[in-house]
Amino acid sequence: MELELQKTSFVDEFRKVHSIENHKACERTEGFNYLHDMTTGRLSQGESFSFTDLDFSRFTYDDLCDYMEYYEKHLTPKIDLANKLFSVLKTAGAVFSPDKRYY
Amino acid sequence: MYNLLNHQTLEVLDRMKLVKEFYDEGSFRIVDFMGKMGVDYDDFELYCWESLDEVAQNVDRNDLFYEDDEDITEDSEPYGEVWDFSSDDLREYYKLLRELKESNKITADDYAKRKKDMEDCICRYVLDTQCYYYGGVGLDITDDGISPSADCVRIYIDFNCSFDFFCLFCGLVAVFDKYTNLLNELKGTLADEKRLLEVA
């Protein structure tokens, strides 16, 4: 199994809104971009978010549905891949840990 | 990056859909309630359970037993709970409606329609949002103005069945916000009519 993940481009995938399928990034609605900035955008910068950080009047229900679709199609596969990779690294770390000494 | 990978963002966004739906319907407390909790997906249900008594001004909770009242012993295990929710705005709304009907300011049909609309609304908010579950939550609305527990929304919770506490909680917050909005709307209409009559 070969897994490759470039840290810079990985975080970049989450920081910016990307074009997918028939949806160009520049054509996304203001509400969509707002949701991205306040949720995934913040998480990609190591921050967290809360419901009170969000102004619910700045996006529509449709914006939210569109954003969920975008997240599911574009970002979830990348998160799954990264989680798989980190799990491999974690296992490897446990096996080769310098703390584990066998005499 | 750790945050990003471990955050159940999609699940949180899914929960946010319901919050947004109620916010658009006029619920003015829903965002504040949600803001009190973190966005850790696993904490949602627990927070909602703990905050259920803050949904309305008057909340009463009782255990439900299979046995009749006289047969309940220390060993009896409750199979569920019944919660009564009521607020001053809810009571005032129904009181005002009854007064308007009695003074013929609204017709009996209009009165019945307003009551039915609100019953439908409560079912939609509390039960229809349950999605896959539904079985563990029952609903009763009393608005007779006579019995001591009159004018309340009564929720039956069966521990043996599945239900979504988050949906139940959000639905109830939205219901009581709706009563406040309806009461203000009705009072506004009456004040406008009174003003028009005075001018005429």
Short mmCIF file of N, CA and C in Angstrom, two decimals, chain B residues 24-130:
data_model
loop_
_atom_site.label_atom_id
_atom_site.label_comp_id
_atom_site.label_asym_id
_atom_site.label_seq_id
_atom_site.Cartn_x
_atom_site.Cartn_y
_atom_site.Cartn_z
N ASP B 24 -34.70 30.00 10.59
CA ASP B 24 -35.47 30.62 9.49
C ASP B 24 -36.95 30.69 9.80
N GLU B 25 -37.41 29.77 10.65
CA GLU B 25 -38.84 29.76 11.02
C GLU B 25 -39.11 30.76 12.15
N GLY B 26 -38.08 31.42 12.62
CA GLY B 26 -38.29 32.47 13.62
C GLY B 26 -37.85 32.13 15.02
N SER B 27 -37.17 30.98 15.19
CA SER B 27 -36.71 30.65 16.54
C SER B 27 -35.53 31.56 16.90
N PHE B 28 -35.75 32.37 17.93
CA PHE B 28 -34.73 33.37 18.27
C PHE B 28 -33.77 32.89 19.36
N ARG B 29 -34.07 31.72 19.97
CA ARG B 29 -33.18 31.24 21.04
C ARG B 29 -32.29 30.08 20.60
N ILE B 30 -32.63 29.50 19.45
CA ILE B 30 -31.97 28.25 19.06
C ILE B 30 -30.45 28.38 18.91
N VAL B 31 -30.00 29.47 18.32
CA VAL B 31 -28.56 29.62 18.10
C VAL B 31 -27.83 29.80 19.44
N ASP B 32 -28.45 30.57 20.34
CA ASP B 32 -27.83 30.77 21.66
C ASP B 32 -27.71 29.45 22.42
N PHE B 33 -28.77 28.64 22.34
CA PHE B 33 -28.73 27.34 23.00
C PHE B 33 -27.60 26.49 22.44
N MET B 34 -27.50 26.48 21.12
CA MET B 34 -26.48 25.67 20.48
C MET B 34 -25.08 26.22 20.77
N GLY B 35 -25.02 27.53 20.94
CA GLY B 35 -23.74 28.17 21.21
C GLY B 35 -23.17 27.80 22.56
N LYS B 36 -24.07 27.39 23.48
CA LYS B 36 -23.61 27.04 24.82
C LYS B 36 -22.81 25.74 24.83
N MET B 37 -23.03 24.95 23.81
CA MET B 37 -22.27 23.69 23.77
C MET B 37 -21.15 23.80 22.74
N GLY B 38 -20.19 22.95 22.89
CA GLY B 38 -19.11 22.93 21.91
C GLY B 38 -19.62 22.27 20.64
N VAL B 39 -18.76 22.12 19.68
CA VAL B 39 -19.22 21.43 18.48
C VAL B 39 -18.66 20.01 18.44
N ASP B 40 -18.48 19.45 19.62
CA ASP B 40 -18.08 18.05 19.69
C ASP B 40 -19.34 17.22 19.49
N TYR B 41 -19.37 16.51 18.42
CA TYR B 41 -20.57 15.79 18.00
C TYR B 41 -21.10 14.86 19.10
N ASP B 42 -20.19 14.22 19.82
CA ASP B 42 -20.61 13.25 20.83
C ASP B 42 -21.32 13.90 22.01
N ASP B 43 -21.10 15.20 22.21
CA ASP B 43 -21.70 15.87 23.37
C ASP B 43 -23.12 16.39 23.10
N PHE B 44 -23.53 16.41 21.86
CA PHE B 44 -24.83 16.99 21.50
C PHE B 44 -25.98 16.41 22.32
N GLU B 45 -26.08 15.09 22.29
CA GLU B 45 -27.22 14.43 22.94
C GLU B 45 -27.21 14.69 24.45
N LEU B 46 -26.03 14.59 25.06
CA LEU B 46 -25.92 14.79 26.50
C LEU B 46 -26.30 16.21 26.88
N TYR B 47 -25.80 17.16 26.12
CA TYR B 47 -26.12 18.56 26.38
C TYR B 47 -27.64 18.79 26.28
N CYS B 48 -28.24 18.20 25.25
CA CYS B 48 -29.68 18.40 25.06
C CYS B 48 -30.48 17.79 26.21
N TRP B 49 -30.04 16.63 26.66
CA TRP B 49 -30.71 15.97 27.79
C TRP B 49 -30.62 16.85 29.03
N GLU B 50 -29.44 17.37 29.29
CA GLU B 50 -29.22 18.19 30.49
C GLU B 50 -29.93 19.54 30.41
N SER B 51 -30.17 20.01 29.21
CA SER B 51 -30.75 21.35 29.04
C SER B 51 -32.25 21.34 28.79
N LEU B 52 -32.83 20.15 28.83
CA LEU B 52 -34.26 20.03 28.48
C LEU B 52 -35.15 20.88 29.40
N ASP B 53 -34.73 21.03 30.66
CA ASP B 53 -35.57 21.81 31.57
C ASP B 53 -35.40 23.32 31.39
N GLU B 54 -34.57 23.72 30.43
CA GLU B 54 -34.43 25.16 30.15
C GLU B 54 -35.23 25.58 28.92
N VAL B 55 -35.86 24.59 28.30
CA VAL B 55 -36.58 24.85 27.05
C VAL B 55 -37.75 25.83 27.25
N ALA B 56 -38.48 25.62 28.35
CA ALA B 56 -39.64 26.47 28.63
C ALA B 56 -39.58 26.95 30.08
N GLN B 57 -40.42 27.94 30.39
CA GLN B 57 -40.39 28.50 31.75
C GLN B 57 -40.80 27.47 32.80
N ASN B 58 -41.84 26.70 32.48
CA ASN B 58 -42.33 25.72 33.44
C ASN B 58 -42.13 24.32 32.88
N VAL B 59 -41.36 23.55 33.59
CA VAL B 59 -41.08 22.19 33.13
C VAL B 59 -41.29 21.23 34.30
N ASP B 60 -42.03 20.18 34.03
CA ASP B 60 -42.30 19.19 35.06
C ASP B 60 -41.97 17.81 34.49
N ARG B 61 -41.28 16.99 35.26
CA ARG B 61 -40.87 15.68 34.75
C ARG B 61 -41.32 14.59 35.71
N ASN B 62 -41.86 13.52 35.17
CA ASN B 62 -42.27 12.38 36.00
C ASN B 62 -41.89 11.07 35.33
N ASP B 63 -41.59 10.07 36.16
CA ASP B 63 -41.25 8.76 35.61
C ASP B 63 -42.51 8.03 35.16
N LEU B 64 -42.32 7.15 34.19
CA LEU B 64 -43.43 6.31 33.74
C LEU B 64 -43.11 4.87 34.13
N PHE B 65 -44.09 4.21 34.72
CA PHE B 65 -43.90 2.81 35.14
C PHE B 65 -44.93 1.92 34.45
N TYR B 66 -44.57 0.66 34.31
CA TYR B 66 -45.55 -0.29 33.77
C TYR B 66 -46.65 -0.56 34.79
N GLU B 67 -46.27 -0.51 36.07
CA GLU B 67 -47.24 -0.82 37.13
C GLU B 67 -48.20 0.35 37.35
N ASP B 68 -49.36 0.03 37.91
CA ASP B 68 -50.28 1.11 38.32
C ASP B 68 -49.66 1.83 39.51
N ASP B 69 -50.11 3.05 39.77
CA ASP B 69 -49.53 3.87 40.84
C ASP B 69 -49.43 3.12 42.18
N GLU B 70 -50.51 2.41 42.51
CA GLU B 70 -50.54 1.74 43.83
C GLU B 70 -49.61 0.51 43.89
N ASP B 71 -49.23 0.01 42.73
CA ASP B 71 -48.36 -1.18 42.70
C ASP B 71 -46.88 -0.82 42.58
N ILE B 72 -46.57 0.46 42.48
CA ILE B 72 -45.16 0.85 42.33
C ILE B 72 -44.41 0.65 43.64
N THR B 73 -43.30 -0.05 43.56
CA THR B 73 -42.47 -0.28 44.75
C THR B 73 -41.08 0.33 44.50
N GLU B 74 -40.21 0.16 45.51
CA GLU B 74 -38.84 0.68 45.36
C GLU B 74 -38.10 -0.02 44.24
N ASP B 75 -38.50 -1.25 43.97
CA ASP B 75 -37.82 -2.04 42.94
C ASP B 75 -38.34 -1.75 41.53
N SER B 76 -39.42 -1.01 41.44
CA SER B 76 -40.00 -0.73 40.11
C SER B 76 -39.04 0.12 39.29
N GLU B 77 -38.89 -0.29 38.06
CA GLU B 77 -37.99 0.44 37.15
C GLU B 77 -38.82 1.27 36.18
N PRO B 78 -38.53 2.57 36.07
CA PRO B 78 -39.29 3.35 35.08
C PRO B 78 -38.91 2.94 33.65
N TYR B 79 -39.91 2.90 32.78
CA TYR B 79 -39.61 2.57 31.37
C TYR B 79 -39.51 3.83 30.53
N GLY B 80 -39.86 4.96 31.16
CA GLY B 80 -39.79 6.20 30.39
C GLY B 80 -40.09 7.40 31.27
N GLU B 81 -40.26 8.52 30.63
CA GLU B 81 -40.54 9.76 31.37
C GLU B 81 -41.62 10.55 30.64
N VAL B 82 -42.33 11.34 31.42
CA VAL B 82 -43.27 12.27 30.79
C VAL B 82 -42.87 13.68 31.23
N TRP B 83 -42.73 14.54 30.25
CA TRP B 83 -42.31 15.92 30.51
C TRP B 83 -43.44 16.87 30.11
N ASP B 84 -43.78 17.78 31.01
CA ASP B 84 -44.76 18.82 30.69
C ASP B 84 -44.02 20.15 30.50
N PHE B 85 -44.21 20.76 29.37
CA PHE B 85 -43.57 22.04 29.09
C PHE B 85 -44.64 23.11 28.92
N SER B 86 -44.44 24.21 29.59
CA SER B 86 -45.39 25.30 29.42
C SER B 86 -44.68 26.65 29.61
N SER B 87 -45.27 27.67 29.05
CA SER B 87 -44.68 29.00 29.23
C SER B 87 -45.80 30.03 29.37
N ASP B 88 -45.47 31.19 29.90
CA ASP B 88 -46.47 32.25 30.05
C ASP B 88 -47.03 32.64 28.69
N ASP B 89 -46.16 32.69 27.69
CA ASP B 89 -46.61 33.09 26.35
C ASP B 89 -47.59 32.08 25.76
N LEU B 90 -47.31 30.81 25.98
CA LEU B 90 -48.22 29.76 25.49
C LEU B 90 -49.60 29.93 26.14
N ARG B 91 -49.59 30.09 27.46
CA ARG B 91 -50.85 30.21 28.20
C ARG B 91 -51.60 31.47 27.78
N GLU B 92 -50.86 32.55 27.63
CA GLU B 92 -51.50 33.82 27.26
C GLU B 92 -52.07 33.74 25.84
N TYR B 93 -51.36 33.05 24.98
CA TYR B 93 -51.81 32.91 23.58
C TYR B 93 -53.16 32.21 23.53
N TYR B 94 -53.25 31.05 24.22
CA TYR B 94 -54.51 30.31 24.19
C TYR B 94 -55.61 31.06 24.95
N LYS B 95 -55.25 31.76 26.01
CA LYS B 95 -56.24 32.53 26.79
C LYS B 95 -56.82 33.63 25.89
N LEU B 96 -55.93 34.31 25.19
CA LEU B 96 -56.35 35.39 24.31
C LEU B 96 -57.24 34.87 23.17
N LEU B 97 -56.85 33.71 22.63
CA LEU B 97 -57.67 33.12 21.56
C LEU B 97 -59.07 32.79 22.06
N ARG B 98 -59.14 32.21 23.28
CA ARG B 98 -60.44 31.85 23.84
C ARG B 98 -61.30 33.11 24.07
N GLU B 99 -60.66 34.14 24.56
CA GLU B 99 -61.39 35.40 24.81
C GLU B 99 -61.90 36.00 23.50
N LEU B 100 -61.08 35.93 22.47
CA LEU B 100 -61.49 36.48 21.17
C LEU B 100 -62.67 35.70 20.59
N LYS B 101 -62.63 34.38 20.82
CA LYS B 101 -63.73 33.55 20.32
C LYS B 101 -65.02 33.86 21.10
N GLU B 102 -64.88 33.95 22.41
CA GLU B 102 -66.05 34.22 23.25
C GLU B 102 -66.67 35.58 22.95
N SER B 103 -65.83 36.54 22.61
CA SER B 103 -66.37 37.88 22.31
C SER B 103 -66.68 38.03 20.81
N ASN B 104 -66.68 36.90 20.11
CA ASN B 104 -67.01 36.86 18.67
C ASN B 104 -66.10 37.73 17.80
N LYS B 105 -64.90 37.98 18.28
CA LYS B 105 -63.96 38.75 17.46
C LYS B 105 -63.27 37.85 16.43
N ILE B 106 -63.23 36.57 16.75
CA ILE B 106 -62.82 35.60 15.73
C ILE B 106 -63.88 34.51 15.69
N THR B 107 -64.01 33.88 14.54
CA THR B 107 -65.04 32.84 14.41
C THR B 107 -64.56 31.55 15.05
N ALA B 108 -65.49 30.64 15.27
CA ALA B 108 -65.13 29.33 15.84
C ALA B 108 -64.20 28.59 14.89
N ASP B 109 -64.44 28.78 13.58
CA ASP B 109 -63.57 28.12 12.59
C ASP B 109 -62.15 28.65 12.66
N ASP B 110 -62.06 29.97 12.79
CA ASP B 110 -60.74 30.60 12.86
C ASP B 110 -60.00 30.11 14.11
N TYR B 111 -60.75 30.03 15.20
CA TYR B 111 -60.18 29.55 16.47
C TYR B 111 -59.65 28.13 16.31
N ALA B 112 -60.50 27.28 15.72
CA ALA B 112 -60.11 25.87 15.53
C ALA B 112 -58.91 25.77 14.59
N LYS B 113 -58.91 26.62 13.57
CA LYS B 113 -57.81 26.57 12.60
C LYS B 113 -56.47 26.97 13.26
N ARG B 114 -56.53 28.01 14.07
CA ARG B 114 -55.30 28.46 14.74
C ARG B 114 -54.75 27.37 15.68
N LYS B 115 -55.69 26.71 16.37
CA LYS B 115 -55.27 25.63 17.28
C LYS B 115 -54.66 24.47 16.49
N LYS B 116 -55.35 24.13 15.39
CA LYS B 116 -54.89 23.00 14.57
C LYS B 116 -53.53 23.32 13.93
N ASP B 117 -53.37 24.54 13.47
CA ASP B 117 -52.09 24.94 12.86
C ASP B 117 -50.94 24.74 13.83
N MET B 118 -51.20 25.12 15.08
CA MET B 118 -50.14 25.01 16.08
C MET B 118 -49.87 23.55 16.43
N GLU B 119 -50.92 22.75 16.48
CA GLU B 119 -50.73 21.31 16.73
C GLU B 119 -49.90 20.68 15.62
N ASP B 120 -50.24 21.05 14.39
CA ASP B 120 -49.47 20.52 13.24
C ASP B 120 -48.02 20.96 13.32
N CYS B 121 -47.85 22.21 13.71
CA CYS B 121 -46.50 22.77 13.81
C CYS B 121 -45.68 22.01 14.86
N ILE B 122 -46.30 21.72 16.00
CA ILE B 122 -45.58 21.00 17.06
C ILE B 122 -45.20 19.59 16.59
N CYS B 123 -46.13 18.94 15.92
CA CYS B 123 -45.84 17.59 15.38
C CYS B 123 -44.67 17.67 14.40
N ARG B 124 -44.70 18.68 13.55
CA ARG B 124 -43.65 18.83 12.54
C ARG B 124 -42.30 19.09 13.20
N TYR B 125 -42.30 19.97 14.19
CA TYR B 125 -41.04 20.33 14.85
C TYR B 125 -40.47 19.20 15.71
N VAL B 126 -41.37 18.54 16.44
CA VAL B 126 -40.91 17.59 17.44
C VAL B 126 -40.83 16.15 16.91
N LEU B 127 -41.84 15.76 16.13
CA LEU B 127 -41.87 14.36 15.69
C LEU B 127 -41.27 14.15 14.30
N ASP B 128 -41.64 14.99 13.35
CA ASP B 128 -41.17 14.76 11.97
C ASP B 128 -39.67 14.89 11.84
N THR B 129 -39.04 15.66 12.73
CA THR B 129 -37.59 15.84 12.66
C THR B 129 -36.85 14.62 13.18
N GLN B 130 -37.58 13.69 13.77
CA GLN B 130 -36.93 12.52 14.37
C GLN B 130 -36.29 11.58 13.33
#
